[in-house]
CSV table of C-alpha atoms in Angstrom, one decimal:
chain,number,residue,atom,x,y,z
A,289,MET,CA,31.7,11.5,22.8
A,290,THR,CA,32.4,10.6,26.4
A,291,GLN,CA,34.9,13.0,28.0
A,292,LEU,CA,37.6,11.4,30.1
A,293,SER,CA,39.3,12.7,33.2
A,294,PRO,CA,43.1,12.4,33.6
A,295,LEU,CA,42.3,9.3,35.6
A,296,GLY,CA,40.9,7.7,32.5
A,297,ARG,CA,37.3,7.6,33.9
A,298,PRO,CA,34.3,9.3,32.3
A,299,LEU,CA,33.6,12.7,33.8
A,300,ARG,CA,30.0,12.3,32.6
A,301,PRO,CA,28.0,9.3,31.3
A,302,SER,CA,27.8,8.6,27.6
A,303,GLY,CA,24.1,8.0,27.7
A,304,LYS,CA,21.3,10.4,28.5
A,305,LEU,CA,22.4,13.1,30.9
A,306,LEU,CA,20.4,14.0,34.0
A,307,GLN,CA,19.9,17.7,34.6
A,308,GLU,CA,22.5,17.8,37.4
A,309,ASP,CA,25.0,15.9,35.2
A,310,THR,CA,24.5,18.5,32.5
A,311,ARG,CA,25.1,21.3,34.9
A,312,ARG,CA,28.3,19.7,36.2
A,313,HIS,CA,29.5,19.1,32.7
A,314,HIS,CA,28.8,22.7,31.7
A,315,ARG,CA,30.5,24.0,34.9
A,316,ALA,CA,33.5,21.9,34.1
A,317,LEU,CA,33.7,23.4,30.6
A,318,LEU,CA,33.7,26.9,32.0
A,319,LEU,CA,36.3,26.1,34.7
A,320,GLN,CA,38.6,24.3,32.2
A,321,ARG,CA,38.5,27.4,30.0
A,322,LEU,CA,39.3,29.7,32.9
A,323,PHE,CA,42.1,27.5,34.2
A,324,ARG,CA,43.6,27.1,30.7
A,325,ASP,CA,43.3,30.6,29.3
A,326,GLY,CA,42.8,32.9,32.3
A,327,PRO,CA,40.1,35.5,33.0
A,328,ALA,CA,37.4,36.0,30.4
A,329,SER,CA,34.1,37.8,30.0
A,330,ARG,CA,30.8,35.9,30.1
A,331,ALA,CA,30.4,36.6,26.4
A,332,ASP,CA,33.9,35.2,25.7
A,333,LEU,CA,33.1,32.1,27.7
A,334,ALA,CA,29.8,31.6,25.8
A,335,ARG,CA,31.7,31.9,22.5
A,336,THR,CA,34.6,29.6,23.3
A,337,THR,CA,32.5,26.9,25.0
A,338,GLY,CA,29.5,26.9,22.7
A,339,LEU,CA,27.1,27.4,25.6
A,340,THR,CA,24.3,29.9,25.5
A,341,ARG,CA,24.8,33.3,27.2
A,342,VAL,CA,22.0,32.5,29.6
A,343,THR,CA,23.6,29.2,30.7
A,344,VAL,CA,27.0,30.9,31.1
A,345,SER,CA,25.5,33.8,33.1
A,346,GLU,CA,23.6,31.4,35.4
A,347,LEU,CA,26.5,29.1,36.0
A,348,VAL,CA,29.0,32.0,36.6
A,349,GLY,CA,26.6,33.5,39.1
A,350,THR,CA,26.4,30.2,41.0
A,351,MET,CA,30.2,29.8,40.9
A,352,VAL,CA,30.7,33.4,42.2
A,353,ALA,CA,28.2,32.7,45.0
A,354,ASP,CA,30.1,29.4,45.8
A,355,GLY,CA,33.4,31.3,45.8
A,356,LEU,CA,35.0,29.3,43.0
A,357,VAL,CA,35.0,32.2,40.6
A,358,GLU,CA,35.4,36.0,41.2
A,359,GLU,CA,34.6,39.1,39.3
A,360,LEU,CA,37.8,41.0,38.3
A,361,GLY,CA,36.4,44.2,36.7
A,362,ALA,CA,36.9,45.4,33.2
A,363,PRO,CA,40.0,44.8,31.1
A,364,ALA,CA,42.3,47.8,30.8
A,365,GLU,CA,42.0,47.9,27.0
A,366,SER,CA,38.2,48.1,26.9
A,367,ARG,CA,36.7,49.5,23.8
A,368,VAL,CA,34.1,52.2,23.5
A,369,GLY,CA,30.8,51.4,25.2
A,370,LYS,CA,30.0,49.4,28.3
A,371,PRO,CA,33.1,47.4,29.2
A,372,PRO,CA,32.7,43.6,29.8
A,373,THR,CA,33.3,42.3,33.3
A,374,LEU,CA,36.0,39.7,33.5
A,375,VAL,CA,35.7,36.6,35.7
A,376,GLY,CA,38.5,34.3,36.9
A,377,VAL,CA,39.2,31.4,39.1
A,378,ALA,CA,39.3,32.4,42.8
A,379,ALA,CA,42.6,30.7,43.6
A,380,GLU,CA,42.3,31.1,47.3
A,381,SER,CA,38.7,30.2,47.7
A,382,THR,CA,39.4,26.6,48.6
A,383,HIS,CA,42.6,24.6,49.1
A,384,ILE,CA,43.9,21.2,48.1
A,385,VAL,CA,46.0,18.8,50.2
A,386,SER,CA,48.6,17.0,48.2
A,387,LEU,CA,50.8,14.1,49.4
A,388,ASP,CA,54.0,12.8,47.6
A,389,LEU,CA,54.9,9.3,48.9
A,390,SER,CA,57.6,8.6,46.3
A,391,ALA,CA,60.7,9.2,48.4
A,392,ASP,CA,62.3,6.3,50.1
A,393,ASP,CA,63.0,8.1,53.4
A,394,ARG,CA,60.1,10.5,54.0
A,395,LEU,CA,56.5,11.4,53.1
A,396,THR,CA,56.1,14.9,51.8
A,397,GLY,CA,52.9,17.0,51.8
A,398,ALA,CA,51.6,20.5,50.9
A,399,VAL,CA,48.6,22.7,50.9
A,400,LEU,CA,48.0,24.2,47.4
A,401,ASN,CA,45.6,26.7,46.1
A,402,LEU,CA,43.5,26.2,43.0
A,403,ALA,CA,46.3,27.7,40.8
A,404,GLY,CA,48.7,25.0,41.9
A,405,HIS,CA,50.8,27.3,44.2
A,406,VAL,CA,52.1,25.8,47.4
A,407,VAL,CA,50.9,27.8,50.4
A,408,ALA,CA,52.2,25.5,53.2
A,409,ARG,CA,54.2,22.3,53.4
A,410,CYS,CA,55.5,19.7,55.8
A,411,GLU,CA,57.0,16.2,55.8
A,412,ARG,CA,57.4,13.2,58.0
A,413,PRO,CA,60.4,10.9,58.1
A,414,LEU,CA,59.4,7.4,57.0
A,415,ALA,CA,61.9,5.8,59.4
A,416,GLY,CA,61.5,2.4,57.9
A,417,ARG,CA,57.7,2.1,58.4
A,418,LYS,CA,55.9,-0.3,56.2
A,419,GLY,CA,52.4,-1.7,55.9
A,420,ALA,CA,49.9,-0.5,58.4
A,421,ALA,CA,52.5,1.7,60.1
A,422,ALA,CA,53.2,3.5,56.8
A,423,THR,CA,49.5,3.9,56.3
A,424,ALA,CA,49.0,5.4,59.7
A,425,LEU,CA,51.8,7.9,59.0
A,426,VAL,CA,50.0,9.0,55.8
A,427,HIS,CA,46.9,9.6,57.8
A,428,GLU,CA,48.9,11.7,60.3
A,429,LEU,CA,50.5,13.8,57.6
A,430,ALA,CA,47.1,14.4,56.0
A,431,ASP,CA,45.6,15.5,59.3
A,432,GLU,CA,48.5,17.9,59.9
A,433,LEU,CA,48.1,19.5,56.5
A,434,VAL,CA,44.3,19.9,56.8
A,435,ALA,CA,44.9,21.7,60.0
A,436,MET,CA,47.4,24.1,58.3
A,437,THR,CA,44.7,25.8,56.3
A,438,SER,CA,41.7,27.9,57.3
A,439,ARG,CA,40.1,27.5,53.9
A,440,PRO,CA,37.7,24.7,52.9
A,441,VAL,CA,39.5,21.7,51.6
A,442,LEU,CA,38.4,20.5,48.2
A,443,GLY,CA,40.0,17.1,48.6
A,444,ILE,CA,43.2,15.2,49.1
A,445,GLY,CA,45.4,14.0,46.2
A,446,VAL,CA,48.1,11.4,46.7
A,447,GLY,CA,51.0,10.3,44.4
A,448,SER,CA,52.1,6.8,45.6
A,449,PRO,CA,54.9,4.5,44.4
A,450,GLY,CA,53.9,1.2,42.9
A,451,VAL,CA,50.9,0.0,40.8
A,452,VAL,CA,47.7,1.9,41.7
A,453,ASP,CA,44.3,1.1,40.2
A,454,ALA,CA,41.6,3.5,39.3
A,455,LEU,CA,39.9,3.2,42.7
A,456,GLY,CA,43.0,4.3,44.5
A,457,THR,CA,44.0,0.8,45.8
A,458,VAL,CA,47.8,0.3,45.8
A,459,LEU,CA,48.1,-3.1,44.2
A,460,ASP,CA,51.8,-3.4,44.8
A,461,ALA,CA,54.3,-1.0,46.4
A,462,PRO,CA,57.1,-3.2,48.0
A,463,ASN,CA,59.1,-0.2,49.4
A,464,LEU,CA,56.1,0.7,51.6
A,465,GLY,CA,55.0,-2.9,52.2
A,466,TRP,CA,51.6,-2.3,50.5
A,467,HIS,CA,49.9,-5.1,48.5
A,468,GLY,CA,46.3,-4.6,47.7
A,469,THR,CA,46.1,-1.6,50.2
A,470,ALA,CA,42.9,0.4,49.8
A,471,LEU,CA,44.8,3.7,50.4
A,472,ALA,CA,42.1,6.1,49.0
A,473,GLU,CA,39.2,4.4,50.8
A,474,GLY,CA,41.0,4.3,54.1
A,475,LEU,CA,42.1,8.0,53.9
A,476,ARG,CA,38.6,9.0,52.8
A,477,GLU,CA,37.1,7.3,55.8
A,478,HIS,CA,39.7,8.8,58.1
A,479,THR,CA,39.3,12.4,56.9
A,480,ALA,CA,35.7,12.5,55.6
A,481,LEU,CA,37.2,14.3,52.5
A,482,PRO,CA,37.3,13.3,48.8
A,483,VAL,CA,40.5,11.4,48.2
A,484,PHE,CA,42.2,10.5,44.9
A,485,VAL,CA,45.3,8.3,44.6
A,486,ALA,CA,47.5,7.5,41.6
A,487,ASN,CA,50.9,6.2,40.8
A,488,ASP,CA,53.6,8.9,41.4
A,489,ALA,CA,54.9,8.9,37.8
A,490,ASN,CA,51.3,9.3,36.5
A,491,THR,CA,50.7,12.0,39.0
A,492,ALA,CA,53.9,13.8,37.9
A,493,ALA,CA,52.6,13.6,34.3
A,494,LEU,CA,49.4,15.3,35.3
A,495,GLY,CA,51.4,18.0,37.1
A,496,GLU,CA,53.5,18.8,34.0
A,497,HIS,CA,50.4,18.6,31.8
A,498,THR,CA,48.4,21.1,33.8
A,499,PHE,CA,50.8,23.3,35.7
A,500,GLY,CA,54.1,22.8,33.9
A,501,HIS,CA,55.0,24.1,30.4
A,502,ALA,CA,53.7,21.1,28.4
A,503,GLN,CA,53.2,22.1,24.8
A,504,GLY,CA,50.5,19.7,23.8
A,505,GLY,CA,50.8,16.4,21.9
A,506,GLY,CA,51.9,13.2,23.5
A,507,LEU,CA,53.8,13.6,26.8
A,508,MET,CA,55.9,11.2,28.8
A,509,VAL,CA,57.3,12.1,32.2
A,510,LEU,CA,60.1,9.8,33.4
A,511,ARG,CA,60.4,9.8,37.2
A,512,VAL,CA,63.9,8.9,38.3
A,513,GLY,CA,64.5,8.4,42.0
A,514,ASN,CA,64.8,5.3,44.2
A,515,GLY,CA,63.2,3.6,41.2
A,516,VAL,CA,62.2,4.5,37.6
A,517,GLY,CA,58.7,4.8,36.2
A,518,ALA,CA,56.9,6.8,33.5
A,519,GLY,CA,53.6,8.6,33.2
A,520,LEU,CA,52.1,9.0,29.7
A,521,ILE,CA,49.4,11.5,28.6
A,522,LEU,CA,48.0,11.0,25.1
A,523,GLU,CA,45.4,13.3,23.6
A,524,GLY,CA,44.8,14.8,27.0
A,525,THR,CA,44.1,11.5,28.8
A,526,LEU,CA,46.4,9.6,31.2
A,527,LEU,CA,47.3,6.2,29.9
A,528,HIS,CA,46.7,3.4,32.5
A,529,GLY,CA,47.2,0.2,30.5
A,530,HIS,CA,46.2,-3.3,31.4
A,531,ARG,CA,46.1,-3.8,35.2
A,532,ALA,CA,47.0,-0.1,35.7
A,533,ALA,CA,50.7,-0.8,35.0
A,534,ALA,CA,51.4,1.4,32.0
A,535,GLY,CA,54.7,3.2,32.4
A,536,GLU,CA,56.5,0.6,34.4
A,537,ILE,CA,59.5,0.9,32.1
A,538,GLY,CA,62.0,0.7,35.0
A,539,HIS,CA,61.8,-3.1,34.9
A,540,VAL,CA,62.4,-3.5,31.1
A,541,VAL,CA,65.7,-5.4,30.7
A,542,VAL,CA,68.3,-3.3,28.9
A,543,ASP,CA,71.4,-5.2,29.8
A,544,PRO,CA,71.0,-9.0,30.2
A,545,ARG,CA,74.5,-9.2,31.6
A,546,GLY,CA,74.0,-6.3,34.0
A,547,GLU,CA,73.2,-6.1,37.7
A,548,PRO,CA,70.5,-8.1,39.5
A,549,CYS,CA,67.4,-6.1,40.0
A,550,ALA,CA,65.1,-6.1,43.0
A,551,CYS,CA,62.3,-7.5,40.8
A,552,GLY,CA,64.3,-10.7,40.3
A,553,ARG,CA,65.5,-10.0,36.8
A,554,THR,CA,68.9,-9.0,35.6
A,555,GLY,CA,69.9,-5.7,33.9
A,556,CYS,CA,66.6,-3.8,34.3
A,557,LEU,CA,66.7,-0.1,33.3
A,558,GLU,CA,66.3,0.7,37.0
A,559,THR,CA,69.7,-0.9,37.8
A,560,LEU,CA,71.3,1.7,35.4
A,561,LEU,CA,69.2,4.8,36.0
A,562,ALA,CA,67.8,4.7,39.6
A,563,VAL,CA,69.5,7.4,41.7
A,564,PRO,CA,71.3,5.0,44.1
A,565,HIS,CA,72.7,2.9,41.3
A,566,LEU,CA,73.7,5.9,39.2
A,567,ARG,CA,75.4,7.7,42.1
A,568,ARG,CA,77.4,4.5,42.9
A,569,ARG,CA,78.7,4.2,39.4
A,570,LEU,CA,79.6,7.9,39.3
A,571,ALA,CA,81.5,7.5,42.6
A,572,ALA,CA,83.5,4.6,41.2
A,573,SER,CA,84.4,6.4,37.9
A,574,THR,CA,87.0,8.9,37.0
A,575,SER,CA,84.8,10.5,34.3
A,576,ARG,CA,81.4,11.8,35.4
A,577,THR,CA,80.6,12.9,31.9
A,578,ARG,CA,81.3,9.5,30.4
A,579,VAL,CA,79.0,7.7,32.9
A,580,LEU,CA,76.1,10.1,32.4
A,581,ALA,CA,76.4,10.1,28.6
A,582,ASP,CA,76.6,6.3,28.5
A,583,THR,CA,73.5,6.1,30.8
A,584,GLY,CA,71.7,8.6,28.5
A,585,ARG,CA,72.5,6.6,25.4
A,586,ARG,CA,71.1,3.4,26.9
A,587,LEU,CA,68.0,5.2,28.2
A,588,GLY,CA,67.5,6.8,24.8
A,589,ALA,CA,67.7,3.3,23.1
A,590,ALA,CA,65.1,2.0,25.5
A,591,LEU,CA,62.8,4.9,25.0
A,592,ALA,CA,63.1,5.3,21.2
A,593,PRO,CA,60.6,2.6,20.4
A,594,VAL,CA,58.1,4.1,22.8
A,595,VAL,CA,58.6,7.6,21.4
A,596,GLY,CA,58.3,6.3,17.8
A,597,THR,CA,55.2,4.1,18.5
A,598,LEU,CA,53.3,6.8,20.3
A,599,ASN,CA,54.6,9.8,18.4
A,600,LEU,CA,55.4,11.6,21.6
A,601,HIS,CA,56.1,15.3,21.5
A,602,GLU,CA,57.7,15.8,24.9
A,603,LEU,CA,59.9,13.7,27.1
A,604,VAL,CA,60.3,15.2,30.6
A,605,LEU,CA,62.9,13.9,32.9
A,606,SER,CA,61.9,14.3,36.6
A,607,GLY,CA,64.5,13.8,39.4
A,608,PRO,CA,67.8,15.2,40.5
A,609,VAL,CA,68.6,17.9,38.0
A,610,GLU,CA,72.4,17.6,38.6
A,611,LEU,CA,72.2,14.0,37.3
A,612,LEU,CA,69.5,14.3,34.6
A,613,ASP,CA,70.3,17.7,32.9
A,614,GLY,CA,73.5,18.1,30.8
A,615,PRO,CA,75.3,15.0,29.4
A,616,LEU,CA,72.5,12.5,30.2
A,617,ARG,CA,69.7,14.6,28.8
A,618,ASP,CA,71.8,15.4,25.7
A,619,ALA,CA,72.6,11.8,25.1
A,620,VAL,CA,69.0,10.7,25.5
A,621,GLU,CA,67.8,13.3,22.9
A,622,SER,CA,70.5,12.6,20.3
A,623,THR,CA,70.0,8.8,20.6
A,624,ILE,CA,66.2,9.0,20.2
A,625,ARG,CA,66.6,11.3,17.2
A,626,ARG,CA,69.0,8.8,15.5
A,627,ARG,CA,66.7,5.9,16.2
A,628,THR,CA,63.3,7.4,15.1
A,629,MET,CA,62.0,8.9,11.9
A,630,PRO,CA,62.8,12.6,11.3
A,631,VAL,CA,59.0,13.4,11.4
A,632,ILE,CA,59.0,12.2,15.0
A,633,GLY,CA,62.5,12.8,16.3
A,634,ASP,CA,63.1,16.2,14.8
A,635,GLU,CA,60.4,17.9,16.8
A,636,LEU,CA,60.8,15.9,20.0
A,637,VAL,CA,61.4,18.1,23.1
A,638,VAL,CA,63.5,16.5,25.8
A,639,ARG,CA,63.8,18.6,29.0
A,640,THR,CA,63.8,18.4,32.8
A,641,SER,CA,60.7,19.2,34.8
A,642,THR,CA,59.9,22.9,35.3
A,643,LEU,CA,58.1,22.0,38.6
A,644,GLY,CA,61.2,20.5,40.2
A,645,ASP,CA,60.6,18.6,43.4
A,646,ASP,CA,57.0,19.7,43.5
A,647,VAL,CA,55.9,17.9,40.4
A,648,VAL,CA,54.1,15.1,42.2
A,649,LEU,CA,52.5,17.5,44.7
A,650,ALA,CA,51.2,19.6,41.7
A,651,GLY,CA,49.9,16.5,40.0
A,652,ALA,CA,48.2,15.3,43.1
A,653,ALA,CA,46.3,18.6,43.2
A,654,VAL,CA,45.2,17.9,39.6
A,655,LEU,CA,43.8,14.6,40.7
A,656,VAL,CA,41.5,16.5,43.0
A,657,LEU,CA,40.7,19.2,40.4
A,658,ALA,CA,39.7,16.5,37.9
A,659,GLY,CA,37.7,14.4,40.3
A,660,GLU,CA,35.8,17.2,42.0
A,661,LEU,CA,35.6,20.0,39.4
A,662,GLY,CA,36.3,18.2,36.1
A,663,VAL,CA,39.3,20.3,35.5
A,664,SER,CA,42.5,18.9,34.0
């Protein structure tokens, strides 16, 4: 079976594997095991991956020499006899540069280690830049972040608003004035580093899946900010959909008599839930709880068919916690439970993101880990 990366592309060919492809695949298996479960002995790695001890020993030796993996000594509870030597991911051996372009007023970036921990960060005000000027600002921010680490940089991951294809081309991001902008290619040429770009909601989903507290099963991360979008992970694979537009739920009409939307329709979910719209309605109301609960019920009604169709296990709300947690989240959960079968709704987990404002940055790091090391 062909293994897919979180980007939905094969990590290895489905036909006959070349020797180097086989080595990359086996290395990815070992790294995935160490990322997921923590330090392990070579014997444990051989047992859990199905690889031979000779293969594991050779690959671990190469990864130790490359600095990706380090020997940690024997476990404290070693049994009688020669204790095994544990190996683990060397989190500081190389760094990743992550960019979050989803805010409407600034570009945010960070340097992360291989464990997904932020070691440095900076941001640049967008100041109304669009088109080529916005692209130039992305390049400047990337340059600044690369200069902030003395470690080798594994690659650059970018979470961008709009529709982004598998090659990292931003097909449509009106807020940044990008239409068919080859963001990944341009940044790759500018920095001479591997670059991976995905939609910010998809990137957030990858962050929750890898570095958050995702429990397995179908996962939807709903990003609520200046706009509304969703990222979906099913059976460990990011869902792209036709023309890379899966998750564009913000422009589903939920109130035909509602407010005009920037997309040209009337009453899209975004006109109810996007932060500027929601804050304006809260300011005009005497009951904060009523507005948030009503918004949550309408959101739950829009999401119930998606949850039921895909049998999702987790729905993660990502955005301002003071708006999304509490009455809104409770109303979303209760509405979905009422509108779906008990076998689906009763075990659904509805929560806010454990990664907070760093969820897109964490997910951008996953783009690089998947693309360069096969880890997701």
